[in-house]
Coordinates of C-alpha atoms and ligand atoms in Angstrom, one line a residue:
M1321 CA 21.6 6.2 -13.7
K1322 CA 21.9 3.8 -10.8
V1323 CA 18.7 3.2 -8.8
L1324 CA 18.2 1.5 -5.4
V1325 CA 14.8 0.2 -4.5
V1326 CA 14.3 -0.5 -0.8
G1327 CA 12.0 -3.4 0.0
G1328 CA 11.4 -7.0 -0.9
G1329 CA 7.6 -7.4 -1.5
G1330 CA 5.2 -7.4 -4.4
R1331 CA 5.2 -3.6 -4.4
E1332 CA 9.0 -3.4 -4.8
H1333 CA 9.0 -6.1 -7.5
A1334 CA 6.5 -3.9 -9.4
L1335 CA 8.6 -0.8 -8.8
V1336 CA 11.7 -2.6 -10.1
W1337 CA 9.8 -3.9 -13.1
K1338 CA 8.6 -0.4 -14.0
I1339 CA 11.9 1.4 -13.3
A1340 CA 13.7 -1.3 -15.4
Q1341 CA 11.7 0.0 -18.5
S1342 CA 13.2 3.5 -18.1
P1343 CA 15.8 4.5 -20.7
L1344 CA 17.3 6.7 -18.0
V1345 CA 18.3 3.7 -15.9
D1346 CA 21.4 1.5 -16.4
T1347 CA 21.6 -0.4 -13.1
I1348 CA 19.0 -1.3 -10.4
Y1349 CA 19.7 -2.7 -7.0
C1350 CA 17.0 -4.0 -4.7
A1351 CA 17.5 -4.4 -0.9
P1352 CA 16.7 -7.1 0.1
G1353 CA 14.6 -7.9 -3.0
N1354 CA 13.2 -11.4 -3.8
P1355 CA 13.6 -14.0 -6.5
G1356 CA 11.3 -11.9 -8.7
T1357 CA 13.4 -8.7 -8.5
A1358 CA 16.6 -10.8 -9.0
A1359 CA 15.6 -11.3 -12.7
L1360 CA 15.6 -7.5 -13.2
A1361 CA 17.9 -6.1 -10.6
E1362 CA 20.8 -7.0 -8.4
N1363 CA 19.5 -8.0 -5.0
V1364 CA 21.5 -6.7 -2.1
A1365 CA 21.3 -8.6 1.3
I1366 CA 20.4 -5.6 3.5
N1367 CA 17.1 -5.5 5.4
V1368 CA 14.8 -2.5 5.1
D1369 CA 15.3 -1.5 8.7
E1370 CA 19.1 -1.4 8.4
V1371 CA 19.1 2.2 7.3
D1372 CA 22.7 2.9 8.2
V1373 CA 23.9 0.0 6.1
L1374 CA 21.6 1.1 3.3
L1375 CA 23.2 4.5 3.5
E1376 CA 26.8 3.1 3.3
F1377 CA 25.8 1.0 0.3
A1378 CA 24.2 3.9 -1.5
K1379 CA 27.3 6.1 -0.9
A1380 CA 29.7 3.3 -1.9
E1381 CA 27.8 2.5 -5.1
K1382 CA 27.1 6.2 -5.9
I1383 CA 23.4 5.6 -6.2
D1384 CA 21.6 8.4 -8.2
L1385 CA 18.1 7.7 -6.8
T1386 CA 16.8 5.6 -3.9
V1387 CA 13.1 4.6 -3.9
V1388 CA 11.7 3.5 -0.6
G1389 CA 8.9 1.0 -0.7
P1390 CA 7.7 0.2 2.8
E1391 CA 6.6 2.3 5.7
Q1392 CA 9.1 1.0 8.3
P1393 CA 12.3 2.7 7.0
L1394 CA 10.3 5.8 6.2
S1395 CA 9.1 6.1 9.8
M1396 CA 12.7 5.4 10.9
G1397 CA 13.9 8.5 9.0
I1398 CA 15.7 6.9 6.0
V1399 CA 14.8 9.9 3.8
D1400 CA 16.2 12.4 6.3
L1401 CA 19.4 10.4 6.6
F1402 CA 20.0 10.0 2.8
E1403 CA 19.2 13.8 2.3
E1404 CA 21.7 14.7 5.0
H1405 CA 24.3 12.9 3.0
G1406 CA 23.3 14.6 -0.3
L1407 CA 21.6 11.5 -1.8
K1408 CA 18.5 11.8 -3.9
V1409 CA 15.6 9.8 -2.4
F1410 CA 11.9 9.3 -3.1
G1411 CA 9.7 9.2 0.0
P1412 CA 8.5 11.4 2.9
R1413 CA 10.8 12.4 5.7
K1414 CA 10.2 11.0 9.2
N1415 CA 8.2 14.0 10.4
A1416 CA 5.8 13.5 7.4
A1417 CA 5.7 9.7 7.4
I1418 CA 4.1 10.0 10.8
I1419 CA 0.8 10.5 8.8
E1420 CA 0.9 6.7 8.6
A1421 CA 3.0 5.8 11.6
S1422 CA 0.6 7.3 14.1
K1423 CA -3.1 7.0 13.5
A1424 CA -3.7 9.4 16.4
F1425 CA -1.5 12.0 14.6
S1426 CA -3.4 11.4 11.3
K1427 CA -6.8 11.7 12.9
D1428 CA -5.9 14.9 14.7
L1429 CA -4.5 16.3 11.4
M1430 CA -7.8 15.4 9.6
Q1431 CA -9.8 17.0 12.3
K1432 CA -7.7 20.2 12.3
Y1433 CA -7.7 20.6 8.5
H1434 CA -11.3 19.5 7.9
V1435 CA -10.5 16.3 6.0
P1436 CA -13.7 14.3 6.2
T1437 CA -13.3 11.2 8.4
A1438 CA -15.1 9.1 11.1
A1439 CA -15.8 10.6 14.5
Y1440 CA -13.1 9.3 16.9
G1441 CA -11.3 9.4 20.2
V1442 CA -7.7 8.7 21.2
F1443 CA -7.0 6.8 24.4
S1444 CA -4.1 5.4 26.4
E1445 CA -6.3 4.3 29.4
V1446 CA -8.9 1.6 29.4
G1447 CA -11.5 3.4 31.5
P1448 CA -12.1 6.4 29.3
A1449 CA -11.9 4.1 26.2
V1450 CA -14.7 1.9 27.5
A1451 CA -16.8 5.0 28.3
F1452 CA -16.4 6.2 24.7
I1453 CA -17.4 2.7 23.4
E1454 CA -20.5 2.8 25.6
R1455 CA -21.4 6.3 24.4
T1456 CA -20.9 5.5 20.7
G1457 CA -22.5 2.0 20.5
T1458 CA -21.5 -0.9 18.1
P1459 CA -20.3 -1.8 15.6
I1460 CA -17.3 0.3 16.5
V1461 CA -13.7 0.3 15.2
V1462 CA -10.6 -0.1 17.4
K1463 CA -7.2 0.7 15.9
A1464 CA -3.7 0.4 17.3
D1465 CA -2.0 3.8 17.0
G1466 CA 1.3 2.6 15.5
L1467 CA 2.4 0.4 12.6
A1468 CA 0.9 -3.1 12.5
A1469 CA 1.2 -4.3 8.9
G1470 CA -2.4 -3.6 8.1
K1471 CA -3.6 -5.9 10.9
G1472 CA -4.0 -3.4 13.8
V1473 CA -7.7 -2.7 13.1
I1474 CA -10.5 -4.5 14.8
I1475 CA -14.1 -4.1 13.8
A1476 CA -16.0 -4.9 17.0
Q1477 CA -19.6 -6.1 16.6
T1478 CA -20.3 -6.1 20.4
R1479 CA -19.3 -4.0 23.4
E1480 CA -17.4 -7.0 24.8
E1481 CA -15.3 -7.5 21.6
A1482 CA -14.5 -3.8 21.6
V1483 CA -13.5 -3.7 25.2
A1484 CA -11.4 -6.9 24.7
A1485 CA -9.6 -5.3 21.7
V1486 CA -8.8 -2.1 23.7
T1487 CA -7.6 -4.1 26.7
D1488 CA -5.4 -6.3 24.6
M1489 CA -3.8 -3.4 22.7
L1490 CA -3.3 -1.1 25.7
S1491 CA -1.8 -3.9 27.8
G1492 CA 0.8 -4.4 25.0
N1493 CA -0.2 -8.0 24.3
A1494 CA -1.4 -7.1 20.8
F1495 CA 1.0 -5.2 18.6
G1496 CA 3.5 -4.3 21.4
S1497 CA 4.2 -0.6 21.6
A1498 CA 2.2 0.1 18.5
G1499 CA -0.9 -0.5 20.7
S1500 CA 0.1 1.7 23.6
R1501 CA -2.4 4.2 22.4
V1502 CA -5.6 3.4 20.5
V1503 CA -7.9 5.3 18.2
I1504 CA -11.6 4.3 18.6
E1505 CA -13.9 5.4 15.8
E1506 CA -17.3 5.4 14.4
F1507 CA -18.0 2.4 12.0
L1508 CA -18.5 3.7 8.5
T1509 CA -20.4 1.9 5.7
G1510 CA -19.9 2.3 1.9
E1511 CA -17.4 1.0 -0.6
E1512 CA -13.7 1.4 -0.1
A1513 CA -11.3 2.9 -2.6
S1514 CA -7.5 3.4 -2.6
F1515 CA -6.8 6.9 -3.8
L1516 CA -3.0 7.5 -4.3
A1517 CA -1.3 10.7 -5.4
I1518 CA 2.2 11.8 -5.9
T1519 CA 3.1 15.1 -4.3
D1520 CA 6.2 17.4 -3.8
G1521 CA 4.4 19.1 -0.9
T1522 CA 2.6 21.6 -3.2
H1523 CA 1.7 20.0 -6.5
I1524 CA -0.5 16.9 -6.4
I1525 CA -0.7 14.4 -9.2
P1526 CA -3.4 11.8 -8.6
L1527 CA -2.6 8.2 -9.7
A1528 CA -5.3 6.1 -11.5
S1529 CA -8.1 4.9 -9.2
A1530 CA -7.8 1.5 -7.5
Q1531 CA -9.5 -0.8 -5.1
D1532 CA -8.0 -3.2 -2.7
H1533 CA -9.6 -6.3 -1.1
K1534 CA -8.6 -6.3 2.6
A1535 CA -10.4 -9.4 4.0
I1536 CA -8.9 -12.8 3.6
F1537 CA -12.1 -14.6 2.2
D1538 CA -14.5 -14.0 -0.7
N1539 CA -17.3 -11.5 -0.1
D1540 CA -15.1 -9.5 2.3
L1541 CA -15.4 -12.1 5.0
G1542 CA -12.8 -13.1 7.6
P1543 CA -10.0 -11.1 9.2
N1544 CA -8.2 -8.2 7.4
T1545 CA -4.9 -8.8 5.7
G1546 CA -2.4 -6.5 4.0
G1547 CA -4.6 -6.9 0.8
M1548 CA -5.6 -10.0 -1.1
G1549 CA -6.0 -8.3 -4.5
A1550 CA -6.5 -5.0 -6.3
Y1551 CA -7.6 -3.6 -9.6
S1552 CA -7.5 -0.4 -11.5
P1553 CA -9.5 1.6 -12.6
A1554 CA -12.1 1.5 -9.9
P1555 CA -15.5 2.6 -11.2
V1556 CA -16.6 3.5 -7.6
V1557 CA -14.3 6.5 -8.1
T1558 CA -16.6 8.5 -10.3
P1559 CA -15.6 11.9 -11.6
A1560 CA -17.5 13.5 -8.6
V1561 CA -15.8 11.2 -6.1
H1562 CA -12.4 12.0 -7.7
E1563 CA -13.0 15.7 -7.3
N1564 CA -14.1 15.4 -3.7
A1565 CA -11.1 13.2 -2.9
M1566 CA -8.7 15.7 -4.5
Q1567 CA -10.2 18.8 -3.0
Q1568 CA -11.4 17.6 0.5
V1569 CA -8.8 14.9 1.2
L1570 CA -5.5 15.2 -0.7
R1571 CA -5.4 19.1 -1.0
R1572 CA -6.3 19.6 2.6
A1573 CA -3.9 17.0 3.9
V1574 CA -1.0 18.2 1.8
D1575 CA -1.6 21.8 2.8
G1576 CA -2.2 20.8 6.4
M1577 CA 1.1 19.0 6.5
A1578 CA 2.9 22.0 5.0
A1579 CA 1.2 24.3 7.6
E1580 CA 2.4 22.0 10.4
G1581 CA 6.0 22.3 9.2
R1582 CA 6.0 18.7 7.9
P1583 CA 6.0 19.2 4.1
Y1584 CA 5.0 15.9 2.5
R1585 CA 6.9 14.5 -0.5
G1586 CA 6.3 11.1 -2.0
V1587 CA 3.2 9.0 -2.5
L1588 CA 0.3 9.9 -0.3
Y1589 CA -2.3 7.1 -0.2
A1590 CA -5.7 7.9 1.2
G1591 CA -7.9 4.9 2.1
L1592 CA -11.4 6.2 1.4
M1593 CA -14.9 5.0 2.3
V1594 CA -17.2 6.1 -0.6
T1595 CA -20.9 6.6 -0.2
G1596 CA -22.6 8.2 -3.3
D1597 CA -20.4 11.2 -4.1
Q1598 CA -19.2 11.6 -0.6
V1599 CA -15.8 10.4 0.7
K1600 CA -14.5 9.8 4.2
T1601 CA -10.9 9.0 5.0
L1602 CA -10.2 5.8 6.8
E1603 CA -6.4 6.2 6.9
F1604 CA -3.4 7.7 5.2
N1605 CA -0.4 5.7 4.1
A1606 CA 3.0 7.2 3.4
R1607 CA 3.8 4.9 0.4
F1608 CA 2.5 3.0 -2.5
G1609 CA -0.2 0.4 -1.5
D1610 CA 0.6 -3.2 -1.8
P1611 CA -1.0 -4.8 -3.9
E1612 CA -2.4 -1.6 -5.5
C1613 CA 1.0 -0.7 -6.8
Q1614 CA 1.1 -3.8 -9.0
P1615 CA -2.0 -3.0 -11.2
L1616 CA -1.3 0.7 -11.1
L1617 CA 2.2 0.3 -12.4
M1618 CA 1.1 -2.1 -15.1
R1619 CA -1.3 0.6 -16.3
M1620 CA 1.2 3.5 -16.1
K1621 CA 2.3 4.5 -19.6
S1622 CA 4.7 7.3 -18.6
D1623 CA 8.3 6.6 -17.5
I1624 CA 8.1 6.6 -13.7
V1625 CA 11.7 7.7 -13.2
P1626 CA 11.3 11.4 -14.1
V1627 CA 8.3 11.5 -11.8
L1628 CA 10.3 10.0 -8.9
L1629 CA 13.2 12.3 -9.6
A1630 CA 11.0 15.4 -9.7
V1631 CA 9.6 14.6 -6.2
A1632 CA 13.1 13.9 -4.9
D1633 CA 14.1 17.3 -6.3
G1634 CA 11.0 18.9 -4.7
D1635 CA 9.4 20.2 -7.9
L1636 CA 6.7 18.3 -9.7
S1637 CA 5.5 21.3 -11.8
G1638 CA 5.2 20.4 -15.4
V1639 CA 5.2 16.7 -14.7
Q1640 CA 2.4 14.6 -16.1
I1641 CA 1.5 10.9 -15.8
E1642 CA -0.2 9.1 -18.6
W1643 CA -2.1 5.8 -18.3
H1644 CA -2.9 3.0 -20.6
D1645 CA -6.6 2.7 -21.3
K1646 CA -6.6 -1.0 -20.2
A1647 CA -7.7 -2.3 -16.9
A1648 CA -5.4 -4.3 -14.6
V1649 CA -6.2 -6.8 -11.9
C1650 CA -3.9 -8.4 -9.3
V1651 CA -4.8 -11.6 -7.5
V1652 CA -2.7 -12.3 -4.4
M1653 CA -1.8 -15.9 -3.7
A1654 CA -1.1 -16.5 0.0
A1655 CA 0.3 -19.2 2.2
E1656 CA -1.8 -21.5 4.3
G1657 CA -2.7 -19.8 7.7
Y1658 CA -2.2 -16.2 6.5
P1659 CA -3.0 -13.6 8.0
G1660 CA -2.3 -15.7 11.1
D1661 CA 0.8 -17.8 11.5
Y1662 CA 1.5 -19.2 8.0
R1663 CA 3.5 -22.1 6.5
K1664 CA 6.8 -21.4 4.8
G1665 CA 9.1 -23.5 2.5
D1666 CA 6.5 -25.0 0.2
A1667 CA 7.8 -25.5 -3.4
I1668 CA 5.8 -23.3 -5.9
S1669 CA 5.0 -24.9 -9.2
G1670 CA 3.8 -23.4 -12.5
L1671 CA 5.6 -20.1 -12.4
D1672 CA 7.0 -20.5 -15.9
D1673 CA 3.6 -21.7 -17.3
A1674 CA 1.9 -18.6 -15.9
A1675 CA 4.6 -16.3 -17.3
D1676 CA 3.9 -17.7 -20.7
L1677 CA 0.5 -16.0 -20.8
D1678 CA 0.2 -12.7 -22.7
D1679 CA -0.3 -9.6 -20.6
V1680 CA 0.2 -11.6 -17.3
Y1681 CA 3.0 -10.7 -14.9
V1682 CA 3.7 -12.6 -11.7
F1683 CA 5.0 -10.3 -9.1
H1684 CA 6.9 -12.1 -6.2
A1685 CA 6.2 -11.1 -2.6
G1686 CA 7.0 -13.8 0.0
T1687 CA 9.2 -16.1 -2.0
T1688 CA 12.8 -17.3 -1.7
L1689 CA 15.1 -19.8 -3.4
K1690 CA 15.9 -23.1 -1.7
D1691 CA 18.1 -25.5 -3.7
D1692 CA 17.4 -23.6 -6.8
R1693 CA 13.6 -23.9 -6.4
C1694 CA 11.3 -21.1 -5.6
V1695 CA 9.5 -21.7 -2.3
T1696 CA 7.0 -19.8 -0.2
N1697 CA 8.6 -17.5 2.4
G1698 CA 5.9 -15.1 3.5
G1699 CA 2.1 -14.6 4.1
R1700 CA 1.4 -13.0 0.7
V1701 CA 3.5 -15.0 -1.7
L1702 CA 2.7 -13.8 -5.2
G1703 CA 0.6 -11.2 -7.0
V1704 CA -0.6 -12.5 -10.3
T1705 CA -1.4 -9.3 -12.3
A1706 CA -3.0 -9.0 -15.7
L1707 CA -4.0 -6.4 -18.2
G1708 CA -7.2 -6.6 -20.2
D1709 CA -9.4 -4.4 -22.4
T1710 CA -12.0 -4.4 -19.6
V1711 CA -11.9 -5.3 -15.9
Q1712 CA -13.6 -8.6 -16.7
H1713 CA -11.0 -9.4 -19.3
A1714 CA -8.2 -8.6 -16.9
I1715 CA -9.9 -10.7 -14.2
D1716 CA -10.1 -13.7 -16.6
R1717 CA -6.5 -13.3 -17.5
A1718 CA -5.3 -13.0 -13.9
Y1719 CA -7.2 -16.1 -12.8
Q1720 CA -5.8 -18.0 -15.8
G1721 CA -2.4 -17.2 -14.4
V1722 CA -3.5 -18.2 -10.9
G1723 CA -4.8 -21.5 -12.3
R1724 CA -1.4 -22.4 -13.5
I1725 CA 0.4 -21.9 -10.2
T1726 CA 0.1 -24.0 -7.0
W1727 CA 1.7 -25.2 -3.8
P1728 CA 0.3 -27.1 -0.7
G1729 CA -2.1 -25.0 1.2
V1730 CA -2.3 -22.1 -1.3
Q1731 CA -5.2 -19.7 -0.7
F1732 CA -6.6 -16.9 -2.8
R1733 CA -9.8 -15.0 -3.2
T1734 CA -12.0 -16.0 -6.2
D1735 CA -13.9 -12.7 -6.4
I1736 CA -11.2 -10.0 -7.0
G1737 CA -12.6 -7.3 -9.2
R1738 CA -16.2 -8.4 -8.9
K1739 CA -17.3 -5.1 -7.3
A1740 CA -16.2 -3.3 -10.5
I1741 CA -18.2 -5.6 -12.7
G1742 CA -21.3 -4.8 -10.6
R1743 CA -20.8 -1.2 -11.6
T1744 CA -19.8 -1.4 -15.3
R1745 CA -20.4 -3.3 -18.5
Ligands
AMP2263 P1 -7.1 1.2 8.2 O1 -5.7 0.5 8.4 O2 -7.3 2.3 9.2 O3 -7.4 1.6 6.8 O4 -8.1 0.1 8.4 C1 -8.1 -1.2 7.8 C2 -9.4 -1.6 7.3 O5 -10.4 -1.6 8.3 C3 -10.0 -0.6 6.3 O6 -9.5 -0.8 5.0 C4 -11.5 -0.9 6.4 O7 -11.8 -2.1 5.7 C5 -11.6 -1.1 7.9 N1 -12.0 0.1 8.6 C6 -11.1 1.0 9.2 N2 -11.8 2.0 9.7 C7 -13.1 1.8 9.5 C8 -14.3 2.5 9.9 N3 -14.2 3.6 10.6 N4 -15.4 2.0 9.5 C9 -15.5 0.8 8.8 N5 -14.4 0.1 8.5 C10 -13.2 0.6 8.8
LIG2264 N1 -3.1 -2.6 0.4 C1 -3.2 -1.8 1.5 C2 -2.0 -1.2 1.9 O1 -1.0 -1.2 1.2 O2 -1.9 -0.6 3.0

């Protein structure tokens, strides 16, 4: 089989790495890919938003399966386009990817189908938004409606901060058209978990539990990022939490989407806030989480390709996914300045030394080659991911890998996985 993976981040490197292990696959292309995927696949210089060019490539190369990593091409309708041309593709269609592309849509869906979530309002005018903020009190959460790379959410501690965020977003200064509507919602407390499942629109197979680390600094301080590290399994997802997430969140959302005439096929990612056994949904994503995908795929024992094919064919019945007993931890190494404006072009040293470690794999995200050297080229640069018999063991391994790699201005959190240790062994 020939497989095309669309994307060029850590998630796509992990997908390529996992797909490359399948005996069903002869050739993998990755568009645009990165220096990490180049070791396992043939990189193709097409960007993720050039969906027509991707289609021409897939037709010309007779690609048997296309796997779409990021949200942008999904929300542009890449899946609809490929299906119209008879090509097999893994991911939700445009009318289902809206579950991530519009937070207002997603909140209204949750309300209609009784998926537990924070109380909220949707606004396109400053006046009513301010009235809502005054009624609700602070802290309060202001979210741009559209896609904002995980950065369109402001947790406002004061009325002034909340009003400033709303004004900024609605004026188009922050996040452009993604902020032309805002969702304002109640601030929830608890511990977050990333709950991902694969679905064909009817059957739902949960993936192993995972936890992300959104804030840039240790102890969850500082602004939110796309994710600074992740691990699996996440002990906060107890059997009772798992059951509630499956029944109250995934089942209701998948059935709700079907009832709306928007059958959902692909990975559905629920960002959960967990308090005791109770779960509330912070958001849905229409794709694998990044960096959650890295530890999850390192732990996946089953061949992923039959699973992806079954979803593309619309029938997951009879499919099972097995997991390694081990834990996996991914520590993201980021460029100076991230999540704000960040430096690019710094030479990365130590990649080979880190790769020498057993059970450590360095997934590339924002890297590129310059004069045959691997240099930084994005905010999140690498995801150093390790397996271990326990979460602590995997943490130690991952940080051993991190310790061998450096560049000027590198930043990473030193507490990835610590919440799991608080709960186990
Ligand atoms: P979202 O993109 O909606 O998941 O929001 C990004 C991050 O903002 C989440 O992972 C949480 O850390 C935080 N967040 C979002 N909504 C809320 C909320 N209602 N209460 C507390 N924190 C939130
Ligand atoms: N790591 C969070 C996300 O992929 O949205």
